[in-house]
mmCIF file of C-alpha atoms and ligand atoms in Angstrom:
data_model
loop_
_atom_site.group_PDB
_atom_site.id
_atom_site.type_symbol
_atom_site.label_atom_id
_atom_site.label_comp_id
_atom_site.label_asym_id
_atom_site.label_seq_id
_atom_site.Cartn_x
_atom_site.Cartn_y
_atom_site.Cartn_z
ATOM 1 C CA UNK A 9 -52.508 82.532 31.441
ATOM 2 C CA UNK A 10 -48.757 82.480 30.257
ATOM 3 C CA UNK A 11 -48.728 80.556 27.123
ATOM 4 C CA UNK A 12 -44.529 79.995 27.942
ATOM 5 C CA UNK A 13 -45.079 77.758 31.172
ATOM 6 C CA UNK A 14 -48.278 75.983 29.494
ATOM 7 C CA UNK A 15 -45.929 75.118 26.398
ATOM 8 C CA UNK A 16 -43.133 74.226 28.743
ATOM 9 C CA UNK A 17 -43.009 69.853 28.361
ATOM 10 C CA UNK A 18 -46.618 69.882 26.931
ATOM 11 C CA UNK A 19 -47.269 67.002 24.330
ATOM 12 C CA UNK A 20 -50.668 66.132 22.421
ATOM 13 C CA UNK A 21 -51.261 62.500 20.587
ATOM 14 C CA UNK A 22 -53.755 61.695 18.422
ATOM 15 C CA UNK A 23 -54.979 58.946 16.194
ATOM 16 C CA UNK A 24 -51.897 59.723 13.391
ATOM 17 C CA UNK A 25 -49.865 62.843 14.972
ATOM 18 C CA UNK A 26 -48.094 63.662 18.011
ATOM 19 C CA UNK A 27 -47.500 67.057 19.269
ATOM 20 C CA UNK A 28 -44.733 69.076 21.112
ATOM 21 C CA UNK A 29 -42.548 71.789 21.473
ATOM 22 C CA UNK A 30 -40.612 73.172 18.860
ATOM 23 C CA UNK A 31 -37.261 72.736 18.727
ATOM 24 C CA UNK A 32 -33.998 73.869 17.012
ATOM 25 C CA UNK A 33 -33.779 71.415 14.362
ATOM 26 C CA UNK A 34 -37.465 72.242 13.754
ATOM 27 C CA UNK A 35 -35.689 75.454 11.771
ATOM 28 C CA UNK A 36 -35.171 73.259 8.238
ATOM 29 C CA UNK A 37 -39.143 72.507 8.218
ATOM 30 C CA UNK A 38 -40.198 76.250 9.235
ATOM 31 C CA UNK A 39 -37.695 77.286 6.259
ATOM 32 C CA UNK A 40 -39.325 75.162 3.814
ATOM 33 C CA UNK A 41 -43.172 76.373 5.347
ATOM 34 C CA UNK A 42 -41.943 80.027 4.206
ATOM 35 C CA UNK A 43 -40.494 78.776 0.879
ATOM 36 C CA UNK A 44 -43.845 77.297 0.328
ATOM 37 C CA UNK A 45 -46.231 80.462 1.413
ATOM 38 C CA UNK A 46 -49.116 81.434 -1.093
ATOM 39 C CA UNK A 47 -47.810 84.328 -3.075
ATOM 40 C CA UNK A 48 -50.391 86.171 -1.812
ATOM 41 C CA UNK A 49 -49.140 86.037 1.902
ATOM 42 C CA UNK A 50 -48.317 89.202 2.688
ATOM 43 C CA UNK A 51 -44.354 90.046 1.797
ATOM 44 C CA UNK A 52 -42.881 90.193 4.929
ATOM 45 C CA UNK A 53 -44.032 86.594 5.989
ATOM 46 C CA UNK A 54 -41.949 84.967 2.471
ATOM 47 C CA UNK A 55 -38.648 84.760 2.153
ATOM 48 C CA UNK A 56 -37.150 88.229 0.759
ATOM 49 C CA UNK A 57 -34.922 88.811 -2.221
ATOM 50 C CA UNK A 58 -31.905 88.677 -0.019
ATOM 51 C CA UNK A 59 -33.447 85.010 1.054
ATOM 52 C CA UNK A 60 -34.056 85.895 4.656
ATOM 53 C CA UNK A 61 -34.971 84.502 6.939
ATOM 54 C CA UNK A 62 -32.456 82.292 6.207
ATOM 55 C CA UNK A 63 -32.108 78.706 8.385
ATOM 56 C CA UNK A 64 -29.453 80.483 10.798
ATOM 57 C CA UNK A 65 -32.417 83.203 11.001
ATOM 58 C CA UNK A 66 -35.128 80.722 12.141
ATOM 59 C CA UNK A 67 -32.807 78.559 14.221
ATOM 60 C CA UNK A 68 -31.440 81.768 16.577
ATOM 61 C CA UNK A 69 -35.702 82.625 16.666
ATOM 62 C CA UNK A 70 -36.360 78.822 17.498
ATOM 63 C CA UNK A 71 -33.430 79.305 20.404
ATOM 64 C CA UNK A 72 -34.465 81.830 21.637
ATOM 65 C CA UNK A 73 -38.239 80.687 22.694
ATOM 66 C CA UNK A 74 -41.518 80.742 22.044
ATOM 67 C CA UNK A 75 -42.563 84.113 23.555
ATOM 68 C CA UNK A 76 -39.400 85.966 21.307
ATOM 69 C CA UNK A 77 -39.512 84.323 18.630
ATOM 70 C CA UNK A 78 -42.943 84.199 18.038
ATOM 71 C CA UNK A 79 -42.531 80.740 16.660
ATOM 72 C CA UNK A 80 -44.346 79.451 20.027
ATOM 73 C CA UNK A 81 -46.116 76.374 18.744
ATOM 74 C CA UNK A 82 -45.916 72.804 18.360
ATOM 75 C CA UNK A 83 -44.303 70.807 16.144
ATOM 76 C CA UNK A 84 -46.735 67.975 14.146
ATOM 77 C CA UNK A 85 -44.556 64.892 13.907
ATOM 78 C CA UNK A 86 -46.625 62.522 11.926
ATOM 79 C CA UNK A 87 -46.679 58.912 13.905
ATOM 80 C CA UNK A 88 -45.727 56.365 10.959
ATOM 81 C CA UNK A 89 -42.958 58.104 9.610
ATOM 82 C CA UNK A 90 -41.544 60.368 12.639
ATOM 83 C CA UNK A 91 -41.487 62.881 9.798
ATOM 84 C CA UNK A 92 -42.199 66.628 11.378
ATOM 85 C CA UNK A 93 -44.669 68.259 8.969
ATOM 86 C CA UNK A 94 -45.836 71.224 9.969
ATOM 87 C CA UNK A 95 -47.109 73.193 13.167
ATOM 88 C CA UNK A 96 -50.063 73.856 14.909
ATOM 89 C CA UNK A 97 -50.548 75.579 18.137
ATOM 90 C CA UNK A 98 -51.506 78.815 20.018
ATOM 91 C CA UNK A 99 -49.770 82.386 19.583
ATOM 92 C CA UNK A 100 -50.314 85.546 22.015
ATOM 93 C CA UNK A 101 -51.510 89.206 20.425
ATOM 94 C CA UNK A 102 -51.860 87.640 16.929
ATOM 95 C CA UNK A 103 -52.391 89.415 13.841
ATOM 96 C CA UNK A 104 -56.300 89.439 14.569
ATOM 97 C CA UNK A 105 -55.261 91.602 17.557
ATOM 98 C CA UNK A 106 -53.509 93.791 15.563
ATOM 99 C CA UNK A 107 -55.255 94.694 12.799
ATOM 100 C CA UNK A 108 -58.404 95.009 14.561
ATOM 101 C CA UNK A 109 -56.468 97.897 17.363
ATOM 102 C CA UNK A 110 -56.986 97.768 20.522
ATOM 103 C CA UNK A 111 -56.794 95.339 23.066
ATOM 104 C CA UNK A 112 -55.115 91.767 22.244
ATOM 105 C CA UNK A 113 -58.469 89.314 22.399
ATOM 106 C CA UNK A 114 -56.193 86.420 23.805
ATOM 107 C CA UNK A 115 -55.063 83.281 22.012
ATOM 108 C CA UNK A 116 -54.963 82.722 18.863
ATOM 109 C CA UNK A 117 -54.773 79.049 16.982
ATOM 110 C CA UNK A 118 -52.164 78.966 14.131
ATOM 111 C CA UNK A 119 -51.367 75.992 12.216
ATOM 112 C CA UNK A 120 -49.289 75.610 8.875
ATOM 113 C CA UNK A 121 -48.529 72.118 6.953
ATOM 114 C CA UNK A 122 -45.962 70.962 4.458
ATOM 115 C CA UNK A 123 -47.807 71.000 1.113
ATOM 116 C CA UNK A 124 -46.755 66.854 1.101
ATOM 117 C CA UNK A 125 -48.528 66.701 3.734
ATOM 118 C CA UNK A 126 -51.674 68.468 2.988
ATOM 119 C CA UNK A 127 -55.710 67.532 2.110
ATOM 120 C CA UNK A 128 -55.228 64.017 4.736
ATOM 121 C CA UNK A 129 -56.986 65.475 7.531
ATOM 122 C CA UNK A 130 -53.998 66.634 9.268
ATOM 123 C CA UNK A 131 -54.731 69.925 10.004
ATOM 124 C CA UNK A 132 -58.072 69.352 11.324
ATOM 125 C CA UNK A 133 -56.560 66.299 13.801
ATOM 126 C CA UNK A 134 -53.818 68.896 14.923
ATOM 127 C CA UNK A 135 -56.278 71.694 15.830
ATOM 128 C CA UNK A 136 -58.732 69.732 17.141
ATOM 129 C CA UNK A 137 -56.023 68.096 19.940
ATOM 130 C CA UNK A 138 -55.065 72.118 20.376
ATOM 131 C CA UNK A 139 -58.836 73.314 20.830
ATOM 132 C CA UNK A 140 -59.353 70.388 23.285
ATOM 133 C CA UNK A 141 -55.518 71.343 25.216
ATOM 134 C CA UNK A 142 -57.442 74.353 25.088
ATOM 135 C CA UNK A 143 -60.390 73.885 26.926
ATOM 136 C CA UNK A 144 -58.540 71.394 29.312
ATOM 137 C CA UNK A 145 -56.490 74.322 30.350
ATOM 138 C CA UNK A 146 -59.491 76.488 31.318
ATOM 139 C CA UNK A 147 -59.182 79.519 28.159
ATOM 140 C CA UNK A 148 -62.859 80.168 27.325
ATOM 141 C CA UNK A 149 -62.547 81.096 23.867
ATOM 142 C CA UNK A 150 -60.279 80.569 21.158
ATOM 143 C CA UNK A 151 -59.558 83.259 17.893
ATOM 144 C CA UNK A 152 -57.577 82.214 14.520
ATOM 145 C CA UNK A 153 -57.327 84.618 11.114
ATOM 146 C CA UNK A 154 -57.098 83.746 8.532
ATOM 147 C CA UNK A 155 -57.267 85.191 4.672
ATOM 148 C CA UNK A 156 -60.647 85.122 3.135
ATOM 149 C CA UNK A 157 -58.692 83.617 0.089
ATOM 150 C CA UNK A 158 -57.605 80.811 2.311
ATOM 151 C CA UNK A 159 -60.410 78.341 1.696
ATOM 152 C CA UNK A 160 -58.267 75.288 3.057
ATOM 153 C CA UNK A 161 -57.640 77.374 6.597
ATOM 154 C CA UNK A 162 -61.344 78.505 6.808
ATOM 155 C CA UNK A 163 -62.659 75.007 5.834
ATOM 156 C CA UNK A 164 -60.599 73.503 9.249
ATOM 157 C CA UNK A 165 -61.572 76.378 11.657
ATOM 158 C CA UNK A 166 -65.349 75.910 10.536
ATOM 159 C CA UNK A 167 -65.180 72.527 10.803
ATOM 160 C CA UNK A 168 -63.676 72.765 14.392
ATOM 161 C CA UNK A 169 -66.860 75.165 15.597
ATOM 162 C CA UNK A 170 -65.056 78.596 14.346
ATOM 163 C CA UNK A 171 -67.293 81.449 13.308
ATOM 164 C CA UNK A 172 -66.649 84.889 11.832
ATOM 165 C CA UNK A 173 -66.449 87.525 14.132
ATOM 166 C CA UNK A 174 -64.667 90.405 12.095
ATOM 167 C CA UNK A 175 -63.344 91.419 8.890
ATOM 168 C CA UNK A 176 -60.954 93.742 8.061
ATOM 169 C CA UNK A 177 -58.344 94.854 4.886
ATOM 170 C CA UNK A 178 -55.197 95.910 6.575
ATOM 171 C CA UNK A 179 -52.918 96.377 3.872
ATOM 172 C CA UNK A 180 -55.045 95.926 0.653
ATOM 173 C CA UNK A 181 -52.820 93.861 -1.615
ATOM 174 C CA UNK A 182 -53.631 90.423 0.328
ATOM 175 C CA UNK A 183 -57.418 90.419 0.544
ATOM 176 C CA UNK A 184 -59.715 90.396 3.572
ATOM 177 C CA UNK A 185 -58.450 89.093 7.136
ATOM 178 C CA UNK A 186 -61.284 87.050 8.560
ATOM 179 C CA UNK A 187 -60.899 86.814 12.504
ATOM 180 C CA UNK A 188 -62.561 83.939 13.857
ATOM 181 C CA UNK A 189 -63.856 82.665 17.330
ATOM 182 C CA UNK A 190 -65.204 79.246 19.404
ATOM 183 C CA UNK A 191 -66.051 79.673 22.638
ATOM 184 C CA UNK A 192 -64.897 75.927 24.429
HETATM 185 C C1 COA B 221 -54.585 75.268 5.867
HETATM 186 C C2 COA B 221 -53.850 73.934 5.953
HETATM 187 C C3 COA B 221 -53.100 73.858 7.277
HETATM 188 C C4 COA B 221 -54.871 72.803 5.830
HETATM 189 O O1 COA B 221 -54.186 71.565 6.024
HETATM 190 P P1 COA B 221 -54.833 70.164 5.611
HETATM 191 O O2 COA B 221 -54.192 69.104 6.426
HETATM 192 O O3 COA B 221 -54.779 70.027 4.141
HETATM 193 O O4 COA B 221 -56.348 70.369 6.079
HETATM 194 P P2 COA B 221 -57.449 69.227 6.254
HETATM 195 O O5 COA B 221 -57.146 68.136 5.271
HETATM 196 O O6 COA B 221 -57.539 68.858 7.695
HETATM 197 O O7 COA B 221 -58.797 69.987 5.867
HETATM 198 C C5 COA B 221 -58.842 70.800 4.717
HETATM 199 C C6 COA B 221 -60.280 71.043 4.342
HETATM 200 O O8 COA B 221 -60.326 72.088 3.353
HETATM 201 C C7 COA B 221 -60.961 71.601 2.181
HETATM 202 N N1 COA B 221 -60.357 72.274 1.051
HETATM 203 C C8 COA B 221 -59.116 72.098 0.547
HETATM 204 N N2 COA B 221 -58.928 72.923 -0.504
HETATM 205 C C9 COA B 221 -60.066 73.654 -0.639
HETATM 206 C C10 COA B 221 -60.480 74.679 -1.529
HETATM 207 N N3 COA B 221 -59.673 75.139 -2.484
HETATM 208 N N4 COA B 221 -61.712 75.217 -1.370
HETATM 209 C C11 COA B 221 -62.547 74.775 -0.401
HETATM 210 N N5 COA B 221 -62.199 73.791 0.503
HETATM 211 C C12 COA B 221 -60.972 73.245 0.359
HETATM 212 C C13 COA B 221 -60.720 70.105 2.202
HETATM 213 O O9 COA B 221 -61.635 69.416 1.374
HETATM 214 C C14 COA B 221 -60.938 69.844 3.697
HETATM 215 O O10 COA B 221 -62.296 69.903 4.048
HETATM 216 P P3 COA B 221 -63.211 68.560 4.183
HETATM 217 O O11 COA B 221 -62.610 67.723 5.262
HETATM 218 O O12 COA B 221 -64.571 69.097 4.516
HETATM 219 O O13 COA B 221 -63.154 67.856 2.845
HETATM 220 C C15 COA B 221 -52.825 73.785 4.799
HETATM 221 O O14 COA B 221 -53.512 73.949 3.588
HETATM 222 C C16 COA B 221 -51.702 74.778 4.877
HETATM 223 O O15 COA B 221 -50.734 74.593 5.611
HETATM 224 N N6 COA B 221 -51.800 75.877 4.114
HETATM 225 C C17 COA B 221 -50.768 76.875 4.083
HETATM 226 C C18 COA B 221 -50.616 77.591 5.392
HETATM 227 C C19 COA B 221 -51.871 78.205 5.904
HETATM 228 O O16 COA B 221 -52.673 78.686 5.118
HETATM 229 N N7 COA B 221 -52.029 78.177 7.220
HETATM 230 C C20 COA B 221 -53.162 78.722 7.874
HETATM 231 C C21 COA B 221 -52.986 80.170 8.112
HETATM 232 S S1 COA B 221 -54.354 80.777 9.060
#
């Protein structure tokens, strides 16, 4: 499946959020997601000393497309307020794939909220519209990881049918990885 031509025009609704591609302007929200990440996010996904990415940084990586940038996932507008708060969406050869070796194991889920916008059920709405998208589009199974510190992240993909499949330390200064599966 190419994840590019399935993200090409696709839009998910549900009760409070609508869904869609990411675009350009989304850059000021993805900046503020990095400003917010959990120190113990692993260094190269926060903003560095030198304050890169900067916004320029994440709008050329928002221009130039899902697949390159690696920024392939949809924006969460929230209805009421048209107010984009996050992400949520599905991202190729993940970081499950790659700390595990080997072969990629296909999709991964990936979703990422403004801290104003956190603990309402968002999260869990989002991925649950992507899981379904998912299984409407034919994938049989669906991975997400996730830090074992994260209890916020695990708490959505368990409520959403996710189990533990692996565990692994790839760098040891951010804790366990936890790689997680649902078959749909
Ligand atoms: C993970 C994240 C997207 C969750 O967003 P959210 O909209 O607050 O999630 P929801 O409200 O849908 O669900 C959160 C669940 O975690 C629970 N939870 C929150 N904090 C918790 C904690 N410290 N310990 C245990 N459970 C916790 C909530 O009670 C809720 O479960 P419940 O419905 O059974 O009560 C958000 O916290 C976030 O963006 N975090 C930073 C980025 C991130 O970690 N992304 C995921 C990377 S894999």
């Amino acid at each position: 499946m190419s994840l590019r031509s399935e993200y090409d025009g696709v839009r998910l609704t549900t009760d409070r959020l609508r869904l869609r591609p990411g675009r350009v302007g989304d850059a000021v929200v993805h900046r503020e997601l990095w400003a917010e990440r959990d120190p113990r996010v692993p260094s190269h996904r926060r903003i560095g000393a030198d304050g890169r990415p900067t916004l320029r940084d994440l709008e050329d990586a928002l221009r130039s497309g899902p697949q390159a940038s690696g920024l392939g996932l949809l924006a969460v507008d929230r209805k009421d307020d048209e107010r984009t708060i996050g992400y949520c969406g599905l991202v190729e050869g993940g970081p499950g794939s790659a700390a595990l070796g080997g072969e990629p194991h296909g999709p991964e889920i990936a979703f990422e909220l403004l801290s104003l916008a956190q603990g309402q059920g968002y999260a869990t709405e989002a991925a649950r519209a992507v899981v379904e998208w998912s299984r409407r589009e034919g994938l049989e199974r669906l991975h997400a990881t996730v830090w074992s510190w994260n209890e916020p992240s695990l708490r959505v993909l368990e409520k959403l049918g996710f189990v533990e499949t692996a565990r692994t330390s790839p760098d040891g200064a951010s804790g366990d990885m936890v790689v997680m599966a649902v078959e749909l």
